[in-house]
Amino acid sequence: MHAYFELIKRLHIRRKYCMLLLLRSPFDVIRAWMQAALIRSVFSCLETESADRLPAVCTGWGLLCALLFLYNGTVWSVYAAFAAETEARLQKDVTDKTLSLPYRLVQGRLGGEWFTRRNGDIQAAIAMMNGPLNIPHLVTACFNMILSSFLMLRASPALLAVTWAFILPYLLVNYRIVLKPLNGLKERSRSAMADISSSIKPLIADAEAILLYDAGSLLLEKCEQESRRLMRTNLQIQTRRGLSDMTSRLFGIGGYLALLLTGFSMIAGGKMALSGLLYCSQLRGSILASVLMLVTCRSNIKANAVCVKKVNEALEE
């Protein structure tokens, strides 16, 4: 994250970037609250035998929902244009910096490394800014998790405690399985990709010499070894992400069943109405979705941060 903020500062877009992130952040928590409040209002009408109010309630919430999505679409259109402009500027800055380097320095490194910096690393840096489940969704998930927890606390502290009793162990397990080793695996994957690019280049640029000395099989074997190394590393990354998904489903279903049992016991004791349980259930879904999004965003950000660090190094040379 430090490397990413350093890049944002170097491009002089920090103020505009933070403003756009803040404008995008409230969408998920407002949408979650509107869904929960709508369900509570509908079931309250049914419980109090006020079904004649249902058309007005649904129409009002429907109009608010349309306005919310219009606001979100406007913000995202501005944000997408901003990200595209930043990507074009970053491509130009890295290219200009590379062309200004001494010839001896450029020749002293593998061609695959320069190719990876010019394409893959910059794409990873822009993915952190505008890609799915990266920085924007991380900020949105934090807002949603905190404010949804506050709304649920006001409705039922007991159900909030049950919800977090299943979320916190999941976060601990996921950190040990995925987040902690991911940085090293991503660095190994990036290194293997650069080595593959460097191994393929002689097959194209020096084809005549390779045929003359009959070295084609040797170079192809080297490419195969590097490709297998890349495949094994990427397989380890995907395996850890699969384990993370499995644990999220186990803790998610267990937490939902515990919430229902606790809620029905409170309804039987006269401490809560069905509409209140459904309201908390919707907020619990919002909190869980935010936590899962937060975990995925952290995983993607840690993976892309390796490439962002390389972009900063390219601009500093």
PDB file of N, CA and C in Angstrom, residues 117-157:
ATOM      1  N   ARG A 117       7.574  -4.550 -17.218  1.00  0.00           N
ATOM      2  CA  ARG A 117       7.344  -3.242 -16.602  1.00  0.00           C
ATOM      3  C   ARG A 117       6.407  -2.383 -17.448  1.00  0.00           C
ATOM      4  N   ARG A 118       6.639  -2.428 -18.766  1.00  0.00           N
ATOM      5  CA  ARG A 118       5.864  -1.560 -19.661  1.00  0.00           C
ATOM      6  C   ARG A 118       4.411  -1.988 -19.769  1.00  0.00           C
ATOM      7  N   ASN A 119       4.121  -3.248 -19.566  1.00  0.00           N
ATOM      8  CA  ASN A 119       2.762  -3.748 -19.772  1.00  0.00           C
ATOM      9  C   ASN A 119       2.154  -4.300 -18.482  1.00  0.00           C
ATOM     10  N   GLY A 120       2.641  -5.437 -18.017  1.00  0.00           N
ATOM     11  CA  GLY A 120       2.009  -6.096 -16.883  1.00  0.00           C
ATOM     12  C   GLY A 120       2.010  -5.274 -15.604  1.00  0.00           C
ATOM     13  N   ASP A 121       3.135  -4.630 -15.277  1.00  0.00           N
ATOM     14  CA  ASP A 121       3.214  -3.873 -14.021  1.00  0.00           C
ATOM     15  C   ASP A 121       2.290  -2.666 -14.036  1.00  0.00           C
ATOM     16  N   ILE A 122       2.240  -1.962 -15.164  1.00  0.00           N
ATOM     17  CA  ILE A 122       1.363  -0.791 -15.251  1.00  0.00           C
ATOM     18  C   ILE A 122      -0.103  -1.221 -15.201  1.00  0.00           C
ATOM     19  N   GLN A 123      -0.434  -2.315 -15.861  1.00  0.00           N
ATOM     20  CA  GLN A 123      -1.812  -2.806 -15.814  1.00  0.00           C
ATOM     21  C   GLN A 123      -2.210  -3.188 -14.387  1.00  0.00           C
ATOM     22  N   ALA A 124      -1.277  -3.775 -13.643  1.00  0.00           N
ATOM     23  CA  ALA A 124      -1.565  -4.119 -12.245  1.00  0.00           C
ATOM     24  C   ALA A 124      -1.757  -2.867 -11.400  1.00  0.00           C
ATOM     25  N   ALA A 125      -0.965  -1.832 -11.661  1.00  0.00           N
ATOM     26  CA  ALA A 125      -1.110  -0.577 -10.916  1.00  0.00           C
ATOM     27  C   ALA A 125      -2.461   0.070 -11.186  1.00  0.00           C
ATOM     28  N   ILE A 126      -2.893   0.061 -12.448  1.00  0.00           N
ATOM     29  CA  ILE A 126      -4.196   0.637 -12.784  1.00  0.00           C
ATOM     30  C   ILE A 126      -5.316  -0.240 -12.256  1.00  0.00           C
ATOM     31  N   ALA A 127      -5.097  -1.567 -12.205  1.00  0.00           N
ATOM     32  CA  ALA A 127      -6.112  -2.461 -11.646  1.00  0.00           C
ATOM     33  C   ALA A 127      -6.366  -2.140 -10.175  1.00  0.00           C
ATOM     34  N   MET A 128      -5.325  -1.741  -9.442  1.00  0.00           N
ATOM     35  CA  MET A 128      -5.532  -1.335  -8.055  1.00  0.00           C
ATOM     36  C   MET A 128      -6.423  -0.116  -7.964  1.00  0.00           C
ATOM     37  N   MET A 129      -6.366   0.744  -8.972  1.00  0.00           N
ATOM     38  CA  MET A 129      -7.155   1.974  -8.954  1.00  0.00           C
ATOM     39  C   MET A 129      -8.570   1.757  -9.458  1.00  0.00           C
ATOM     40  N   ASN A 130      -8.728   0.937 -10.501  1.00  0.00           N
ATOM     41  CA  ASN A 130     -10.016   0.862 -11.172  1.00  0.00           C
ATOM     42  C   ASN A 130     -10.513  -0.562 -11.389  1.00  0.00           C
ATOM     43  N   GLY A 131      -9.720  -1.571 -11.054  1.00  0.00           N
ATOM     44  CA  GLY A 131     -10.123  -2.938 -11.308  1.00  0.00           C
ATOM     45  C   GLY A 131     -11.131  -3.435 -10.292  1.00  0.00           C
ATOM     46  N   PRO A 132     -11.755  -4.579 -10.581  1.00  0.00           N
ATOM     47  CA  PRO A 132     -12.717  -5.148  -9.633  1.00  0.00           C
ATOM     48  C   PRO A 132     -12.032  -5.628  -8.365  1.00  0.00           C
ATOM     49  N   LEU A 133     -12.685  -5.351  -7.230  1.00  0.00           N
ATOM     50  CA  LEU A 133     -12.211  -5.812  -5.924  1.00  0.00           C
ATOM     51  C   LEU A 133     -10.785  -5.365  -5.646  1.00  0.00           C
ATOM     52  N   ASN A 134     -10.569  -4.057  -5.728  1.00  0.00           N
ATOM     53  CA  ASN A 134      -9.288  -3.463  -5.381  1.00  0.00           C
ATOM     54  C   ASN A 134      -9.526  -2.264  -4.456  1.00  0.00           C
ATOM     55  N   ILE A 135      -8.769  -1.196  -4.610  1.00  0.00           N
ATOM     56  CA  ILE A 135      -8.845  -0.074  -3.673  1.00  0.00           C
ATOM     57  C   ILE A 135     -10.252   0.513  -3.540  1.00  0.00           C
ATOM     58  N   PRO A 136     -10.972   0.838  -4.631  1.00  0.00           N
ATOM     59  CA  PRO A 136     -12.308   1.431  -4.466  1.00  0.00           C
ATOM     60  C   PRO A 136     -13.260   0.537  -3.678  1.00  0.00           C
ATOM     61  N   HIS A 137     -13.250  -0.751  -3.966  1.00  0.00           N
ATOM     62  CA  HIS A 137     -14.134  -1.665  -3.245  1.00  0.00           C
ATOM     63  C   HIS A 137     -13.659  -1.889  -1.817  1.00  0.00           C
ATOM     64  N   LEU A 138     -12.354  -1.775  -1.567  1.00  0.00           N
ATOM     65  CA  LEU A 138     -11.848  -1.876  -0.200  1.00  0.00           C
ATOM     66  C   LEU A 138     -12.400  -0.746   0.665  1.00  0.00           C
ATOM     67  N   VAL A 139     -12.348   0.470   0.150  1.00  0.00           N
ATOM     68  CA  VAL A 139     -12.870   1.622   0.900  1.00  0.00           C
ATOM     69  C   VAL A 139     -14.375   1.486   1.110  1.00  0.00           C
ATOM     70  N   THR A 140     -15.087   1.069   0.052  1.00  0.00           N
ATOM     71  CA  THR A 140     -16.537   0.887   0.156  1.00  0.00           C
ATOM     72  C   THR A 140     -16.880  -0.190   1.177  1.00  0.00           C
ATOM     73  N   ALA A 141     -16.112  -1.282   1.180  1.00  0.00           N
ATOM     74  CA  ALA A 141     -16.370  -2.370   2.127  1.00  0.00           C
ATOM     75  C   ALA A 141     -16.150  -1.917   3.565  1.00  0.00           C
ATOM     76  N   CYS A 142     -15.144  -1.097   3.798  1.00  0.00           N
ATOM     77  CA  CYS A 142     -14.893  -0.589   5.159  1.00  0.00           C
ATOM     78  C   CYS A 142     -16.062   0.274   5.638  1.00  0.00           C
ATOM     79  N   PHE A 143     -16.521   1.188   4.791  1.00  0.00           N
ATOM     80  CA  PHE A 143     -17.674   2.019   5.138  1.00  0.00           C
ATOM     81  C   PHE A 143     -18.890   1.139   5.427  1.00  0.00           C
ATOM     82  N   ASN A 144     -19.146   0.196   4.548  1.00  0.00           N
ATOM     83  CA  ASN A 144     -20.331  -0.649   4.681  1.00  0.00           C
ATOM     84  C   ASN A 144     -20.277  -1.492   5.950  1.00  0.00           C
ATOM     85  N   MET A 145     -19.119  -2.069   6.247  1.00  0.00           N
ATOM     86  CA  MET A 145     -18.980  -2.921   7.422  1.00  0.00           C
ATOM     87  C   MET A 145     -19.198  -2.135   8.718  1.00  0.00           C
ATOM     88  N   ILE A 146     -18.592  -0.958   8.803  1.00  0.00           N
ATOM     89  CA  ILE A 146     -18.688  -0.168  10.033  1.00  0.00           C
ATOM     90  C   ILE A 146     -20.105   0.355  10.243  1.00  0.00           C
ATOM     91  N   LEU A 147     -20.689   0.955   9.210  1.00  0.00           N
ATOM     92  CA  LEU A 147     -22.013   1.561   9.376  1.00  0.00           C
ATOM     93  C   LEU A 147     -23.104   0.496   9.502  1.00  0.00           C
ATOM     94  N   SER A 148     -22.977  -0.620   8.800  1.00  0.00           N
ATOM     95  CA  SER A 148     -23.967  -1.692   8.951  1.00  0.00           C
ATOM     96  C   SER A 148     -23.904  -2.299  10.353  1.00  0.00           C
ATOM     97  N   SER A 149     -22.699  -2.425  10.899  1.00  0.00           N
ATOM     98  CA  SER A 149     -22.559  -2.913  12.278  1.00  0.00           C
ATOM     99  C   SER A 149     -23.209  -1.943  13.260  1.00  0.00           C
ATOM    100  N   PHE A 150     -23.052  -0.658  13.011  1.00  0.00           N
ATOM    101  CA  PHE A 150     -23.682   0.339  13.892  1.00  0.00           C
ATOM    102  C   PHE A 150     -25.206   0.246  13.821  1.00  0.00           C
ATOM    103  N   LEU A 151     -25.764   0.093  12.610  1.00  0.00           N
ATOM    104  CA  LEU A 151     -27.215  -0.040  12.468  1.00  0.00           C
ATOM    105  C   LEU A 151     -27.724  -1.310  13.143  1.00  0.00           C
ATOM    106  N   MET A 152     -26.965  -2.396  13.020  1.00  0.00           N
ATOM    107  CA  MET A 152     -27.372  -3.649  13.657  1.00  0.00           C
ATOM    108  C   MET A 152     -27.241  -3.571  15.169  1.00  0.00           C
ATOM    109  N   LEU A 153     -26.249  -2.825  15.646  1.00  0.00           N
ATOM    110  CA  LEU A 153     -26.084  -2.638  17.092  1.00  0.00           C
ATOM    111  C   LEU A 153     -27.300  -1.940  17.684  1.00  0.00           C
ATOM    112  N   ARG A 154     -27.828  -0.962  16.969  1.00  0.00           N
ATOM    113  CA  ARG A 154     -29.016  -0.248  17.443  1.00  0.00           C
ATOM    114  C   ARG A 154     -30.245  -1.153  17.442  1.00  0.00           C
ATOM    115  N   ALA A 155     -30.300  -2.092  16.486  1.00  0.00           N
ATOM    116  CA  ALA A 155     -31.466  -2.963  16.393  1.00  0.00           C
ATOM    117  C   ALA A 155     -31.401  -4.120  17.392  1.00  0.00           C
ATOM    118  N   SER A 156     -30.206  -4.782  17.497  1.00  0.00           N
ATOM    119  CA  SER A 156     -30.080  -5.921  18.396  1.00  0.00           C
ATOM    120  C   SER A 156     -28.606  -6.207  18.675  1.00  0.00           C
ATOM    121  N   PRO A 157     -28.092  -5.798  19.829  1.00  0.00           N
ATOM    122  CA  PRO A 157     -26.692  -6.094  20.166  1.00  0.00           C
ATOM    123  C   PRO A 157     -26.395  -7.587  20.225  1.00  0.00           C
TER     124      PRO A 157
END
